[in-house]
Amino acid sequence: GAMGGSASLLPQDLLGEYQELTFLSRQEILLAYKRFSELLPKEERESACSARVPKSHILTLPELRANPFQHRICRVFSTSETGDDSMSFEDFLDMLSAFSDSATSDIKSHYAFRIFDFDEDGILDRKDLEQLVNCLTGQGEESRLSSEEMEQLIQNILEESDLDKDGTINLPEFQHVVSRSPDFASSFKIVL
């Protein structure tokens, strides 16, 4: 087109489909498409719907650059078969949808649980919680907790959350905790 913007338009039928499958508005989907296309090399932008963006490019998004769980987020939302955590446009939309204001707290807590489940065994155990705390407190020496502080914190988390007292937090337990913390949903979001 004379405006030069037509190449980056999403086909109408897909737009409708994505609106039904996500919590995103039409406007948000179009914006996401633009952002996603811009992460691709020029020659791949025409076919952004079928392209994959490498993890290293996804991590340049300001919203993820500042997120302590950036690597886990890419891992959880990527459908890459080679395990390189690259993202297709649909992966990217799924991620934005889960982080959007309109996503239900059930959806948010489900994804948060998967993101925090570092070893991907379906439960949050002490090791997961330790990594979670390290991500949140930063990796710097001065901000790291001593092993006593870490132990105390994990005890507190388990006391609060581990309802069946098996030493781990499962998804229902996690969702129960989240349902009692009103600020959880607002902290778990990415706005384009």
Short mmCIF file of C-alpha atoms in Angstrom, two decimals:
data_model
loop_
_atom_site.label_atom_id
_atom_site.label_comp_id
_atom_site.label_asym_id
_atom_site.label_seq_id
_atom_site.Cartn_x
_atom_site.Cartn_y
_atom_site.Cartn_z
CA GLY A 1 0.00 0.00 0.00
CA ALA A 2 1.03 3.59 -0.50
CA MET A 3 1.07 4.01 3.25
CA GLY A 4 3.61 1.21 3.56
CA GLY A 5 1.74 -0.18 6.56
CA SER A 6 -0.34 -2.80 4.83
CA ALA A 7 2.30 -5.53 5.06
CA SER A 8 1.94 -5.69 8.80
CA LEU A 9 -1.81 -6.16 8.89
CA LEU A 10 -3.30 -9.26 10.38
CA PRO A 11 -5.77 -11.17 8.17
CA GLN A 12 -9.37 -10.38 9.24
CA ASP A 13 -10.38 -13.99 9.84
CA LEU A 14 -7.45 -14.52 12.19
CA LEU A 15 -8.20 -11.29 14.01
CA GLY A 16 -11.71 -12.53 14.81
CA GLU A 17 -10.40 -15.90 15.90
CA TYR A 18 -7.78 -14.39 18.20
CA GLN A 19 -10.41 -12.16 19.79
CA GLU A 20 -12.44 -15.23 20.68
CA LEU A 21 -9.47 -17.18 21.99
CA THR A 22 -7.86 -14.50 24.13
CA PHE A 23 -8.79 -11.83 26.64
CA LEU A 24 -7.46 -9.19 24.28
CA SER A 25 -9.39 -6.54 22.40
CA ARG A 26 -9.12 -6.08 18.66
CA GLN A 27 -6.92 -3.06 19.23
CA GLU A 28 -4.60 -4.96 21.56
CA ILE A 29 -4.25 -7.83 19.09
CA LEU A 30 -3.32 -5.46 16.27
CA LEU A 31 -0.82 -3.71 18.50
CA ALA A 32 0.62 -7.07 19.55
CA TYR A 33 0.97 -8.02 15.90
CA LYS A 34 2.85 -4.83 15.20
CA ARG A 35 5.15 -5.36 18.18
CA PHE A 36 5.74 -8.98 17.21
CA SER A 37 6.49 -8.11 13.58
CA GLU A 38 9.02 -5.54 14.70
CA LEU A 39 10.95 -8.28 16.51
CA LEU A 40 11.40 -10.13 13.19
CA PRO A 41 13.99 -9.48 10.49
CA LYS A 42 12.51 -7.30 7.72
CA GLU A 43 12.26 -10.14 5.23
CA GLU A 44 10.14 -12.26 7.59
CA ARG A 45 7.63 -9.58 8.51
CA GLU A 46 5.33 -10.36 5.60
CA SER A 47 4.70 -13.78 7.11
CA ALA A 48 4.76 -12.86 10.78
CA CYS A 49 1.83 -15.21 11.45
CA SER A 50 3.97 -18.22 10.72
CA ALA A 51 7.34 -16.94 11.94
CA ARG A 52 9.02 -17.66 15.26
CA VAL A 53 10.89 -15.01 17.20
CA PRO A 54 13.96 -16.20 19.14
CA LYS A 55 13.87 -15.91 22.89
CA SER A 56 16.72 -13.37 22.85
CA HIS A 57 14.51 -10.99 20.84
CA ILE A 58 11.43 -11.58 23.01
CA LEU A 59 13.54 -10.64 26.04
CA THR A 60 14.26 -7.22 24.53
CA LEU A 61 10.63 -6.19 25.14
CA PRO A 62 10.75 -3.61 27.94
CA GLU A 63 7.97 -5.44 29.80
CA LEU A 64 10.05 -8.61 29.98
CA ARG A 65 13.46 -7.01 30.30
CA ALA A 66 12.48 -5.86 33.76
CA ASN A 67 10.70 -9.06 34.75
CA PRO A 68 12.67 -11.31 37.12
CA PHE A 69 10.87 -14.35 35.65
CA GLN A 70 11.61 -13.51 32.01
CA HIS A 71 13.25 -16.88 31.24
CA ARG A 72 10.49 -18.88 32.85
CA ILE A 73 7.83 -16.82 31.05
CA CYS A 74 9.40 -17.62 27.68
CA ARG A 75 9.65 -21.27 28.64
CA VAL A 76 6.03 -21.57 29.75
CA PHE A 77 4.47 -19.78 26.78
CA SER A 78 6.74 -21.13 24.06
CA THR A 79 5.39 -24.03 22.01
CA SER A 80 8.79 -24.59 20.42
CA GLU A 81 9.43 -28.25 19.75
CA THR A 82 13.18 -27.86 20.01
CA GLY A 83 12.96 -26.33 23.49
CA ASP A 84 14.67 -23.10 22.43
CA ASP A 85 11.85 -21.02 23.99
CA SER A 86 11.23 -19.14 20.76
CA MET A 87 7.72 -17.78 20.28
CA SER A 88 5.19 -17.87 17.51
CA PHE A 89 2.71 -15.02 17.22
CA GLU A 90 0.11 -17.26 18.90
CA ASP A 91 2.48 -17.97 21.80
CA PHE A 92 3.06 -14.23 22.10
CA LEU A 93 -0.69 -13.57 22.16
CA ASP A 94 -1.23 -16.28 24.78
CA MET A 95 1.37 -14.62 26.96
CA LEU A 96 -0.14 -11.15 26.54
CA SER A 97 -3.61 -12.54 27.11
CA ALA A 98 -2.65 -14.22 30.39
CA PHE A 99 -0.96 -11.01 31.55
CA SER A 100 -3.75 -8.69 30.41
CA ASP A 101 -6.08 -6.87 32.76
CA SER A 102 -9.04 -8.82 31.41
CA ALA A 103 -7.64 -12.27 32.17
CA THR A 104 -9.39 -14.01 35.06
CA SER A 105 -7.48 -14.56 38.27
CA ASP A 106 -7.81 -18.31 37.70
CA ILE A 107 -5.95 -18.02 34.42
CA LYS A 108 -3.34 -15.73 35.94
CA SER A 109 -2.74 -18.00 38.90
CA HIS A 110 -2.55 -21.08 36.67
CA TYR A 111 0.22 -19.50 34.59
CA ALA A 112 1.97 -18.00 37.60
CA PHE A 113 2.06 -21.46 39.14
CA ARG A 114 3.65 -22.90 36.00
CA ILE A 115 6.15 -20.04 35.86
CA PHE A 116 7.13 -20.58 39.52
CA ASP A 117 7.37 -24.36 39.07
CA PHE A 118 11.01 -24.19 37.99
CA ASP A 119 11.56 -27.94 37.68
CA GLU A 120 8.16 -28.39 36.01
CA ASP A 121 7.03 -31.29 38.17
CA GLY A 122 3.57 -29.88 38.90
CA ILE A 123 4.21 -28.79 42.48
CA LEU A 124 6.08 -25.96 44.18
CA ASP A 125 8.59 -27.57 46.51
CA ARG A 126 11.31 -25.99 48.64
CA LYS A 127 13.69 -25.81 45.71
CA ASP A 128 11.15 -23.98 43.56
CA LEU A 129 10.36 -21.60 46.41
CA GLU A 130 14.05 -20.89 46.92
CA GLN A 131 14.48 -20.01 43.25
CA LEU A 132 11.33 -17.94 43.39
CA VAL A 133 12.64 -15.94 46.33
CA ASN A 134 16.03 -15.50 44.64
CA CYS A 135 14.33 -14.16 41.51
CA LEU A 136 12.32 -11.70 43.58
CA THR A 137 15.15 -10.49 45.79
CA GLY A 138 17.57 -10.10 42.90
CA GLN A 139 20.76 -11.98 42.27
CA GLY A 140 23.06 -9.35 43.75
CA GLU A 141 25.20 -10.37 46.73
CA GLU A 142 23.90 -7.54 48.90
CA SER A 143 20.25 -8.40 48.31
CA ARG A 144 20.56 -12.17 48.67
CA LEU A 145 19.07 -13.70 51.77
CA SER A 146 21.20 -15.65 54.22
CA SER A 147 20.34 -19.33 54.46
CA GLU A 148 18.62 -18.70 57.82
CA GLU A 149 16.48 -15.93 56.33
CA MET A 150 15.68 -18.10 53.34
CA GLU A 151 14.72 -21.03 55.57
CA GLN A 152 12.48 -18.79 57.67
CA LEU A 153 10.80 -17.30 54.62
CA ILE A 154 10.13 -20.70 53.05
CA GLN A 155 8.73 -21.93 56.37
CA ASN A 156 6.40 -18.92 56.40
CA ILE A 157 5.30 -19.47 52.81
CA LEU A 158 4.59 -23.15 53.46
CA GLU A 159 2.77 -22.37 56.72
CA GLU A 160 0.52 -19.96 54.84
CA SER A 161 -0.01 -22.08 51.75
CA ASP A 162 0.61 -25.77 52.32
CA LEU A 163 -2.86 -26.74 53.50
CA ASP A 164 -2.35 -30.52 53.41
CA LYS A 165 1.05 -30.16 55.12
CA ASP A 166 2.95 -32.34 52.65
CA GLY A 167 5.82 -29.85 52.38
CA THR A 168 4.86 -28.64 48.90
CA ILE A 169 2.29 -26.31 47.34
CA ASN A 170 0.00 -27.73 44.67
CA LEU A 171 -2.08 -25.71 42.23
CA PRO A 172 -5.31 -25.61 44.33
CA GLU A 173 -3.30 -24.50 47.37
CA PHE A 174 -1.55 -21.84 45.30
CA GLN A 175 -4.86 -20.61 43.90
CA HIS A 176 -6.26 -20.44 47.41
CA VAL A 177 -3.39 -18.18 48.54
CA VAL A 178 -3.72 -16.02 45.45
CA SER A 179 -7.45 -15.62 45.99
CA ARG A 180 -6.63 -14.08 49.37
CA SER A 181 -4.09 -11.59 48.01
CA PRO A 182 -5.90 -8.85 46.09
CA ASP A 183 -2.72 -7.32 44.69
CA PHE A 184 -1.63 -10.53 43.00
CA ALA A 185 -3.51 -9.94 39.75
CA SER A 186 -2.20 -6.41 39.37
CA SER A 187 1.38 -7.53 39.85
CA PHE A 188 0.97 -10.22 37.22
CA LYS A 189 0.51 -8.18 34.12
CA ILE A 190 2.16 -6.90 30.97
CA VAL A 191 0.65 -3.91 29.25
CA LEU A 192 1.65 -3.22 25.68
#
